[in-house]
């Protein structure tokens, strides 16, 4: 494939995001033989276009980090995408439903990176040594594809379904925790919808950041000082509806909340 083809697919997905409408997956509509490697080139074009529009990267994010999601997709590799500044919602704030297509929410632990981390060969322990803080987060994913129906290359091209993020306000030093043992509940309108622990994220959330550094090394990139990175979901993803009051409660890291407005 040549770069104009990557850009054409990136624009197809960006139009879906901007116009808030679901589209048929790329591997059905445009390129049936799209590989995962090519899909990351499409994702890079999508990121380039957003940056050309003045949008700023907050950090990469990891997706498909749980055994359940990998099994569902029949893959053994997690994926990454990028969170941008326009995707941030204040803790306790409102998520306007009309801005999205069919959002779902999941509870995650985020890492604030204190020093560059360059793969290959990075371990979870090395990540922890270079992490300034950890904080709780709720990620809102919103696949641009009909009914979240996609293959692995499709979801990689679609920036790993990244849509919005609510970060908590409690920042803690990672050495205060055994992050694999940190539990979280995800509640909507006061009812617990799912719960999980850090161990659901590749055994330990720091392993996901290590994996990210090792994956980024394949394109000559690295995890950077100052990045704020979603490490992957402790819970399953739950569908959102207008009026929902959403709360994620994390052991030792406090609560993250938002309301879904019209
Ligand atoms: O953050 C995530 O794990 C989402 C990855 C993409 C899969 C999905 O949209 O469910
Ligand atoms: Mg996620």
PDB file of C-alpha atoms and ligand atoms in Angstrom:
ATOM      1  CA  UNK A   1       0.000   0.000   0.000  1.00  0.00           C
ATOM      2  CA  UNK A   2       1.106   3.568  -0.619  1.00  0.00           C
ATOM      3  CA  UNK A   3       0.678   6.457   1.780  1.00  0.00           C
ATOM      4  CA  UNK A   4      -2.291   7.977  -0.150  1.00  0.00           C
ATOM      5  CA  UNK A   5      -4.200   4.741   0.506  1.00  0.00           C
ATOM      6  CA  UNK A   6      -3.462   4.904   4.249  1.00  0.00           C
ATOM      7  CA  UNK A   7      -4.646   8.531   4.282  1.00  0.00           C
ATOM      8  CA  UNK A   8      -7.854   7.644   2.394  1.00  0.00           C
ATOM      9  CA  UNK A   9      -8.755   5.030   5.026  1.00  0.00           C
ATOM     10  CA  UNK A  10      -7.784   7.406   7.861  1.00  0.00           C
ATOM     11  CA  UNK A  11     -10.109  10.060   6.393  1.00  0.00           C
ATOM     12  CA  UNK A  12     -12.958   7.520   6.126  1.00  0.00           C
ATOM     13  CA  UNK A  13     -12.608   6.835   9.867  1.00  0.00           C
ATOM     14  CA  UNK A  14     -12.131  10.491  10.817  1.00  0.00           C
ATOM     15  CA  UNK A  15     -15.298  11.457   8.914  1.00  0.00           C
ATOM     16  CA  UNK A  16     -17.207   8.842  10.919  1.00  0.00           C
ATOM     17  CA  UNK A  17     -15.872  10.305  14.178  1.00  0.00           C
ATOM     18  CA  UNK A  18     -16.556  13.933  13.229  1.00  0.00           C
ATOM     19  CA  UNK A  19     -20.003  13.204  11.741  1.00  0.00           C
ATOM     20  CA  UNK A  20     -20.853  10.851  14.645  1.00  0.00           C
ATOM     21  CA  UNK A  21     -22.054   8.016  12.454  1.00  0.00           C
ATOM     22  CA  UNK A  22     -21.071   4.391  12.373  1.00  0.00           C
ATOM     23  CA  UNK A  23     -19.457   2.996   9.237  1.00  0.00           C
ATOM     24  CA  UNK A  24     -18.887  -0.440   7.744  1.00  0.00           C
ATOM     25  CA  UNK A  25     -15.525  -1.853   8.741  1.00  0.00           C
ATOM     26  CA  UNK A  26     -12.523  -1.121   6.521  1.00  0.00           C
ATOM     27  CA  UNK A  27     -11.894  -4.806   5.805  1.00  0.00           C
ATOM     28  CA  UNK A  28     -15.408  -5.109   4.335  1.00  0.00           C
ATOM     29  CA  UNK A  29     -15.771  -1.731   2.649  1.00  0.00           C
ATOM     30  CA  UNK A  30     -12.284  -0.755   1.479  1.00  0.00           C
ATOM     31  CA  UNK A  31      -9.454  -3.243   1.944  1.00  0.00           C
ATOM     32  CA  UNK A  32     -10.262  -6.882   2.795  1.00  0.00           C
ATOM     33  CA  UNK A  33      -6.584  -7.861   3.067  1.00  0.00           C
ATOM     34  CA  UNK A  34      -5.529  -5.015   5.404  1.00  0.00           C
ATOM     35  CA  UNK A  35      -2.800  -6.361   7.712  1.00  0.00           C
ATOM     36  CA  UNK A  36      -2.168  -5.295  11.319  1.00  0.00           C
ATOM     37  CA  UNK A  37       1.118  -3.730  10.216  1.00  0.00           C
ATOM     38  CA  UNK A  38      -0.668  -1.672   7.530  1.00  0.00           C
ATOM     39  CA  UNK A  39      -3.392  -0.784  10.030  1.00  0.00           C
ATOM     40  CA  UNK A  40      -0.788   0.901  12.259  1.00  0.00           C
ATOM     41  CA  UNK A  41       0.264   2.993   9.219  1.00  0.00           C
ATOM     42  CA  UNK A  42      -3.393   4.019   8.800  1.00  0.00           C
ATOM     43  CA  UNK A  43      -3.531   4.852  12.537  1.00  0.00           C
ATOM     44  CA  UNK A  44      -0.370   6.964  12.146  1.00  0.00           C
ATOM     45  CA  UNK A  45      -2.016   8.913   9.283  1.00  0.00           C
ATOM     46  CA  UNK A  46      -5.077   9.475  11.474  1.00  0.00           C
ATOM     47  CA  UNK A  47      -2.821  10.746  14.280  1.00  0.00           C
ATOM     48  CA  UNK A  48      -0.929  12.977  11.807  1.00  0.00           C
ATOM     49  CA  UNK A  49      -4.181  14.523  10.560  1.00  0.00           C
ATOM     50  CA  UNK A  50      -5.373  15.240  14.107  1.00  0.00           C
ATOM     51  CA  UNK A  51      -2.019  16.858  14.902  1.00  0.00           C
ATOM     52  CA  UNK A  52      -2.197  18.929  11.685  1.00  0.00           C
ATOM     53  CA  UNK A  53      -5.568  20.162  13.028  1.00  0.00           C
ATOM     54  CA  UNK A  54      -3.790  21.349  16.208  1.00  0.00           C
ATOM     55  CA  UNK A  55      -4.890  18.498  18.461  1.00  0.00           C
ATOM     56  CA  UNK A  56      -2.291  17.444  21.062  1.00  0.00           C
ATOM     57  CA  UNK A  57      -1.382  13.922  22.200  1.00  0.00           C
ATOM     58  CA  UNK A  58      -1.821  13.297  25.951  1.00  0.00           C
ATOM     59  CA  UNK A  59      -0.279   9.860  25.636  1.00  0.00           C
ATOM     60  CA  UNK A  60      -0.629   6.491  23.966  1.00  0.00           C
ATOM     61  CA  UNK A  61      -3.087   3.963  25.420  1.00  0.00           C
ATOM     62  CA  UNK A  62      -3.188   0.199  25.550  1.00  0.00           C
ATOM     63  CA  UNK A  63      -6.232  -1.811  24.500  1.00  0.00           C
ATOM     64  CA  UNK A  64      -7.272  -5.475  24.357  1.00  0.00           C
ATOM     65  CA  UNK A  65      -5.119  -6.146  27.432  1.00  0.00           C
ATOM     66  CA  UNK A  66      -7.459  -8.616  29.143  1.00  0.00           C
ATOM     67  CA  UNK A  67      -7.607 -12.343  28.412  1.00  0.00           C
ATOM     68  CA  UNK A  68     -11.365 -11.963  27.893  1.00  0.00           C
ATOM     69  CA  UNK A  69     -11.014  -9.320  25.152  1.00  0.00           C
ATOM     70  CA  UNK A  70      -8.092 -11.097  23.468  1.00  0.00           C
ATOM     71  CA  UNK A  71     -10.068 -14.349  23.436  1.00  0.00           C
ATOM     72  CA  UNK A  72     -13.101 -12.565  22.030  1.00  0.00           C
ATOM     73  CA  UNK A  73     -10.925 -11.182  19.182  1.00  0.00           C
ATOM     74  CA  UNK A  74      -8.975 -14.439  18.863  1.00  0.00           C
ATOM     75  CA  UNK A  75      -5.619 -12.654  19.244  1.00  0.00           C
ATOM     76  CA  UNK A  76      -2.715 -12.876  21.660  1.00  0.00           C
ATOM     77  CA  UNK A  77      -1.389  -9.327  21.226  1.00  0.00           C
ATOM     78  CA  UNK A  78      -2.763  -6.178  22.825  1.00  0.00           C
ATOM     79  CA  UNK A  79      -2.998  -3.032  20.697  1.00  0.00           C
ATOM     80  CA  UNK A  80      -2.287   0.651  21.188  1.00  0.00           C
ATOM     81  CA  UNK A  81      -3.857   3.948  20.150  1.00  0.00           C
ATOM     82  CA  UNK A  82      -3.575   7.594  21.186  1.00  0.00           C
ATOM     83  CA  UNK A  83      -5.510   9.859  23.573  1.00  0.00           C
ATOM     84  CA  UNK A  84      -5.760  13.527  22.506  1.00  0.00           C
ATOM     85  CA  UNK A  85      -6.420  16.695  24.509  1.00  0.00           C
ATOM     86  CA  UNK A  86      -9.915  17.206  23.051  1.00  0.00           C
ATOM     87  CA  UNK A  87     -10.932  13.806  24.470  1.00  0.00           C
ATOM     88  CA  UNK A  88     -10.538  14.826  28.135  1.00  0.00           C
ATOM     89  CA  UNK A  89     -13.563  15.244  30.410  1.00  0.00           C
ATOM     90  CA  UNK A  90     -13.161  16.648  33.937  1.00  0.00           C
ATOM     91  CA  UNK A  91     -13.707  14.303  36.871  1.00  0.00           C
ATOM     92  CA  UNK A  92     -17.334  14.898  37.921  1.00  0.00           C
ATOM     93  CA  UNK A  93     -18.066  16.477  34.527  1.00  0.00           C
ATOM     94  CA  UNK A  94     -20.467  15.782  31.687  1.00  0.00           C
ATOM     95  CA  UNK A  95     -20.063  13.516  28.675  1.00  0.00           C
ATOM     96  CA  UNK A  96     -22.296  14.917  25.901  1.00  0.00           C
ATOM     97  CA  UNK A  97     -23.970  11.852  24.333  1.00  0.00           C
ATOM     98  CA  UNK A  98     -24.711  13.699  21.069  1.00  0.00           C
ATOM     99  CA  UNK A  99     -20.941  13.986  20.417  1.00  0.00           C
ATOM    100  CA  UNK A 100     -20.543  10.193  20.242  1.00  0.00           C
ATOM    101  CA  UNK A 101     -21.884   7.169  18.330  1.00  0.00           C
ATOM    102  CA  UNK A 102     -22.453   4.266  20.779  1.00  0.00           C
ATOM    103  CA  UNK A 103     -20.127   4.817  23.753  1.00  0.00           C
ATOM    104  CA  UNK A 104     -19.046   2.242  26.307  1.00  0.00           C
ATOM    105  CA  UNK A 105     -17.087   2.818  29.527  1.00  0.00           C
ATOM    106  CA  UNK A 106     -14.338   0.815  31.245  1.00  0.00           C
ATOM    107  CA  UNK A 107     -12.241   1.328  34.403  1.00  0.00           C
ATOM    108  CA  UNK A 108      -8.473   1.680  34.002  1.00  0.00           C
ATOM    109  CA  UNK A 109      -5.278   2.668  35.840  1.00  0.00           C
ATOM    110  CA  UNK A 110      -3.253   5.431  34.180  1.00  0.00           C
ATOM    111  CA  UNK A 111       0.498   6.009  34.453  1.00  0.00           C
ATOM    112  CA  UNK A 112       2.270   9.388  34.466  1.00  0.00           C
ATOM    113  CA  UNK A 113       5.701   8.682  33.010  1.00  0.00           C
ATOM    114  CA  UNK A 114       8.709  10.329  34.681  1.00  0.00           C
ATOM    115  CA  UNK A 115      11.484   9.274  32.258  1.00  0.00           C
ATOM    116  CA  UNK A 116      11.597   8.104  28.636  1.00  0.00           C
ATOM    117  CA  UNK A 117      11.181   4.311  28.299  1.00  0.00           C
ATOM    118  CA  UNK A 118      12.671   2.825  25.163  1.00  0.00           C
ATOM    119  CA  UNK A 119      12.201  -0.756  24.008  1.00  0.00           C
ATOM    120  CA  UNK A 120      12.822  -3.478  23.062  1.00  0.00           C
ATOM    121  CA  UNK A 121      13.238  -5.641  26.154  1.00  0.00           C
ATOM    122  CA  UNK A 122      11.476  -3.351  28.643  1.00  0.00           C
ATOM    123  CA  UNK A 123      10.053  -5.071  31.775  1.00  0.00           C
ATOM    124  CA  UNK A 124       7.227  -4.090  34.109  1.00  0.00           C
ATOM    125  CA  UNK A 125       9.780  -3.418  36.882  1.00  0.00           C
ATOM    126  CA  UNK A 126      11.627  -0.946  34.643  1.00  0.00           C
ATOM    127  CA  UNK A 127       8.332   0.803  33.903  1.00  0.00           C
ATOM    128  CA  UNK A 128       7.553   1.155  37.627  1.00  0.00           C
ATOM    129  CA  UNK A 129      11.009   2.649  38.250  1.00  0.00           C
ATOM    130  CA  UNK A 130      10.301   5.310  35.613  1.00  0.00           C
ATOM    131  CA  UNK A 131       6.702   6.058  36.620  1.00  0.00           C
ATOM    132  CA  UNK A 132       6.050   9.297  38.492  1.00  0.00           C
ATOM    133  CA  UNK A 133       2.442   8.619  39.506  1.00  0.00           C
ATOM    134  CA  UNK A 134      -0.501   6.331  38.944  1.00  0.00           C
ATOM    135  CA  UNK A 135      -4.103   7.553  38.879  1.00  0.00           C
ATOM    136  CA  UNK A 136      -7.555   6.098  38.274  1.00  0.00           C
ATOM    137  CA  UNK A 137      -9.420   6.668  35.019  1.00  0.00           C
ATOM    138  CA  UNK A 138     -12.605   5.875  33.148  1.00  0.00           C
ATOM    139  CA  UNK A 139     -12.081   5.359  29.434  1.00  0.00           C
ATOM    140  CA  UNK A 140     -14.981   5.907  27.046  1.00  0.00           C
ATOM    141  CA  UNK A 141     -14.507   3.817  23.917  1.00  0.00           C
ATOM    142  CA  UNK A 142     -16.611   4.515  20.824  1.00  0.00           C
ATOM    143  CA  UNK A 143     -15.747   2.316  17.854  1.00  0.00           C
ATOM    144  CA  UNK A 144     -16.549   4.032  14.610  1.00  0.00           C
ATOM    145  CA  UNK A 145     -17.752   0.673  13.240  1.00  0.00           C
ATOM    146  CA  UNK A 146     -21.342  -0.619  13.127  1.00  0.00           C
ATOM    147  CA  UNK A 147     -22.182  -2.464  16.358  1.00  0.00           C
ATOM    148  CA  UNK A 148     -18.504  -2.565  17.414  1.00  0.00           C
ATOM    149  CA  UNK A 149     -18.100  -5.154  14.650  1.00  0.00           C
ATOM    150  CA  UNK A 150     -14.453  -5.239  13.572  1.00  0.00           C
ATOM    151  CA  UNK A 151     -11.369  -7.376  13.011  1.00  0.00           C
ATOM    152  CA  UNK A 152      -8.004  -6.690  14.627  1.00  0.00           C
ATOM    153  CA  UNK A 153      -6.663  -4.561  11.701  1.00  0.00           C
ATOM    154  CA  UNK A 154      -9.955  -2.588  11.655  1.00  0.00           C
ATOM    155  CA  UNK A 155      -9.742  -1.639  15.333  1.00  0.00           C
ATOM    156  CA  UNK A 156      -6.045  -0.748  15.095  1.00  0.00           C
ATOM    157  CA  UNK A 157      -6.778   1.584  12.159  1.00  0.00           C
ATOM    158  CA  UNK A 158      -9.626   3.130  14.198  1.00  0.00           C
ATOM    159  CA  UNK A 159      -7.204   4.316  16.911  1.00  0.00           C
ATOM    160  CA  UNK A 160      -8.240   1.413  19.179  1.00  0.00           C
ATOM    161  CA  UNK A 161     -11.787   2.838  19.545  1.00  0.00           C
ATOM    162  CA  UNK A 162     -10.379   5.732  21.624  1.00  0.00           C
ATOM    163  CA  UNK A 163     -12.938   8.457  22.255  1.00  0.00           C
ATOM    164  CA  UNK A 164     -12.966  10.178  25.685  1.00  0.00           C
ATOM    165  CA  UNK A 165     -11.193   9.833  29.048  1.00  0.00           C
ATOM    166  CA  UNK A 166     -11.996  10.984  32.573  1.00  0.00           C
ATOM    167  CA  UNK A 167      -8.904  10.986  34.785  1.00  0.00           C
ATOM    168  CA  UNK A 168      -9.244  10.908  38.562  1.00  0.00           C
ATOM    169  CA  UNK A 169      -7.673  13.592  40.702  1.00  0.00           C
ATOM    170  CA  UNK A 170      -5.810  11.293  43.143  1.00  0.00           C
ATOM    171  CA  UNK A 171      -2.221  10.840  41.980  1.00  0.00           C
ATOM    172  CA  UNK A 172      -0.190   8.337  43.982  1.00  0.00           C
ATOM    173  CA  UNK A 173       3.389   7.038  43.803  1.00  0.00           C
ATOM    174  CA  UNK A 174       3.322   3.525  42.257  1.00  0.00           C
ATOM    175  CA  UNK A 175       5.530   2.081  45.009  1.00  0.00           C
ATOM    176  CA  UNK A 176       2.668   2.577  47.483  1.00  0.00           C
ATOM    177  CA  UNK A 177       0.677  -0.152  45.732  1.00  0.00           C
ATOM    178  CA  UNK A 178       0.662  -3.671  44.490  1.00  0.00           C
ATOM    179  CA  UNK A 179      -1.101  -2.555  41.336  1.00  0.00           C
ATOM    180  CA  UNK A 180      -2.043  -6.086  40.303  1.00  0.00           C
ATOM    181  CA  UNK A 181      -4.071  -6.352  43.535  1.00  0.00           C
ATOM    182  CA  UNK A 182      -5.850  -3.000  43.184  1.00  0.00           C
ATOM    183  CA  UNK A 183      -9.567  -3.650  42.761  1.00  0.00           C
ATOM    184  CA  UNK A 184     -12.075  -1.460  40.939  1.00  0.00           C
ATOM    185  CA  UNK A 185     -15.850  -1.377  40.624  1.00  0.00           C
ATOM    186  CA  UNK A 186     -17.719   0.190  37.741  1.00  0.00           C
ATOM    187  CA  UNK A 187     -21.213   1.431  38.650  1.00  0.00           C
ATOM    188  CA  UNK A 188     -23.954   3.067  36.625  1.00  0.00           C
ATOM    189  CA  UNK A 189     -26.821   4.816  38.405  1.00  0.00           C
ATOM    190  CA  UNK A 190     -25.680   3.244  41.696  1.00  0.00           C
ATOM    191  CA  UNK A 191     -25.658  -0.335  40.389  1.00  0.00           C
ATOM    192  CA  UNK A 192     -22.372  -2.226  40.087  1.00  0.00           C
ATOM    193  CA  UNK A 193     -22.062  -3.319  36.438  1.00  0.00           C
ATOM    194  CA  UNK A 194     -18.647  -4.949  36.661  1.00  0.00           C
ATOM    195  CA  UNK A 195     -15.554  -5.243  38.841  1.00  0.00           C
ATOM    196  CA  UNK A 196     -11.984  -6.365  38.426  1.00  0.00           C
ATOM    197  CA  UNK A 197      -8.389  -6.054  39.565  1.00  0.00           C
ATOM    198  CA  UNK A 198      -5.126  -4.791  38.100  1.00  0.00           C
ATOM    199  CA  UNK A 199      -4.057  -8.383  37.441  1.00  0.00           C
ATOM    200  CA  UNK A 200      -6.628  -8.452  34.598  1.00  0.00           C
ATOM    201  CA  UNK A 201      -4.238  -6.186  32.662  1.00  0.00           C
ATOM    202  CA  UNK A 202      -1.582  -8.608  31.361  1.00  0.00           C
ATOM    203  CA  UNK A 203      -0.981  -9.808  34.940  1.00  0.00           C
ATOM    204  CA  UNK A 204       0.027  -6.308  36.120  1.00  0.00           C
ATOM    205  CA  UNK A 205      -0.742  -2.881  34.589  1.00  0.00           C
ATOM    206  CA  UNK A 206       2.999  -2.049  34.400  1.00  0.00           C
ATOM    207  CA  UNK A 207       3.396  -5.038  32.049  1.00  0.00           C
ATOM    208  CA  UNK A 208       1.036  -3.281  29.615  1.00  0.00           C
ATOM    209  CA  UNK A 209       3.208  -0.156  29.587  1.00  0.00           C
ATOM    210  CA  UNK A 210       6.296  -2.341  29.062  1.00  0.00           C
ATOM    211  CA  UNK A 211       4.537  -4.046  26.149  1.00  0.00           C
ATOM    212  CA  UNK A 212       3.664  -0.622  24.754  1.00  0.00           C
ATOM    213  CA  UNK A 213       7.309   0.525  24.909  1.00  0.00           C
ATOM    214  CA  UNK A 214       8.342  -2.683  23.140  1.00  0.00           C
ATOM    215  CA  UNK A 215       5.648  -2.267  20.461  1.00  0.00           C
ATOM    216  CA  UNK A 216       6.524   1.423  19.890  1.00  0.00           C
ATOM    217  CA  UNK A 217      10.193   0.442  19.450  1.00  0.00           C
ATOM    218  CA  UNK A 218       9.155  -1.378  16.254  1.00  0.00           C
ATOM    219  CA  UNK A 219       8.401   2.025  14.685  1.00  0.00           C
ATOM    220  CA  UNK A 220      11.423   3.721  16.268  1.00  0.00           C
ATOM    221  CA  UNK A 221       9.297   5.413  18.931  1.00  0.00           C
ATOM    222  CA  UNK A 222       9.237   5.233  22.727  1.00  0.00           C
ATOM    223  CA  UNK A 223       7.165   5.978  25.805  1.00  0.00           C
ATOM    224  CA  UNK A 224       7.962   9.564  26.697  1.00  0.00           C
ATOM    225  CA  UNK A 225       8.498  11.517  29.908  1.00  0.00           C
ATOM    226  CA  UNK A 226       5.225  13.360  30.576  1.00  0.00           C
ATOM    227  CA  UNK A 227       2.990  10.861  28.767  1.00  0.00           C
ATOM    228  CA  UNK A 228      -0.198   9.995  30.658  1.00  0.00           C
ATOM    229  CA  UNK A 229      -1.023   6.440  29.578  1.00  0.00           C
ATOM    230  CA  UNK A 230      -4.117   4.288  29.995  1.00  0.00           C
ATOM    231  CA  UNK A 231      -2.791   0.796  30.703  1.00  0.00           C
ATOM    232  CA  UNK A 232      -5.930  -1.233  29.854  1.00  0.00           C
ATOM    233  CA  UNK A 233      -9.272  -2.186  31.396  1.00  0.00           C
ATOM    234  CA  UNK A 234      -9.703  -3.797  34.825  1.00  0.00           C
ATOM    235  CA  UNK A 235     -13.412  -4.246  34.032  1.00  0.00           C
ATOM    236  CA  UNK A 236     -15.460  -5.105  31.002  1.00  0.00           C
ATOM    237  CA  UNK A 237     -16.837  -2.284  28.828  1.00  0.00           C
ATOM    238  CA  UNK A 238     -20.422  -1.238  29.633  1.00  0.00           C
ATOM    239  CA  UNK A 239     -22.780   0.514  27.213  1.00  0.00           C
ATOM    240  CA  UNK A 240     -23.750   4.093  28.132  1.00  0.00           C
ATOM    241  CA  UNK A 241     -27.106   5.864  27.760  1.00  0.00           C
ATOM    242  CA  UNK A 242     -28.231   9.469  28.163  1.00  0.00           C
ATOM    243  CA  UNK A 243     -28.694  10.391  31.821  1.00  0.00           C
ATOM    244  CA  UNK A 244     -26.350   7.707  33.188  1.00  0.00           C
ATOM    245  CA  UNK A 245     -24.348   8.627  36.285  1.00  0.00           C
ATOM    246  CA  UNK A 246     -21.118   6.648  36.069  1.00  0.00           C
ATOM    247  CA  UNK A 247     -18.691   5.913  38.902  1.00  0.00           C
ATOM    248  CA  UNK A 248     -15.424   3.979  39.067  1.00  0.00           C
ATOM    249  CA  UNK A 249     -14.115   3.274  42.572  1.00  0.00           C
ATOM    250  CA  UNK A 250     -10.511   2.120  42.886  1.00  0.00           C
ATOM    251  CA  UNK A 251      -8.804   0.730  46.037  1.00  0.00           C
ATOM    252  CA  UNK A 252      -6.533   3.465  47.396  1.00  0.00           C
ATOM    253  CA  UNK A 253      -6.962   5.664  44.316  1.00  0.00           C
ATOM    254  CA  UNK A 254     -10.391   7.159  44.921  1.00  0.00           C
ATOM    255  CA  UNK A 255     -13.385   7.663  42.693  1.00  0.00           C
ATOM    256  CA  UNK A 256     -13.836   8.875  39.119  1.00  0.00           C
ATOM    257  CA  UNK A 257     -17.294   9.999  38.019  1.00  0.00           C
ATOM    258  CA  UNK A 258     -19.145  11.602  35.149  1.00  0.00           C
ATOM    259  CA  UNK A 259     -22.714  12.074  33.945  1.00  0.00           C
ATOM    260  CA  UNK A 260     -23.880  11.354  30.419  1.00  0.00           C
ATOM    261  CA  UNK A 261     -25.722  14.475  29.249  1.00  0.00           C
ATOM    262  CA  UNK A 262     -27.875  14.934  26.134  1.00  0.00           C
TER     263      UNK A 262
HETATM  264  O1  LIG B   1      -9.396   0.253  25.185  1.00  0.00           O
HETATM  265  C1  LIG B   1      -9.703  -0.843  24.713  1.00  0.00           C
HETATM  266  O2  LIG B   1      -9.398  -1.946  25.230  1.00  0.00           O
HETATM  267  C2  LIG B   1     -10.499  -0.857  23.438  1.00  0.00           C
HETATM  268  C3  LIG B   1      -9.806  -1.632  22.410  1.00  0.00           C
HETATM  269  C4  LIG B   1     -10.692  -1.801  21.223  1.00  0.00           C
HETATM  270  C5  LIG B   1     -11.696  -2.875  21.363  1.00  0.00           C
HETATM  271  C6  LIG B   1     -13.070  -2.340  21.620  1.00  0.00           C
HETATM  272  O3  LIG B   1     -13.471  -1.325  21.032  1.00  0.00           O
HETATM  273  O4  LIG B   1     -13.790  -2.999  22.372  1.00  0.00           O
HETATM  274 MG1  LIG B   2      -9.412   0.799  27.247  1.00  0.00          MG
END
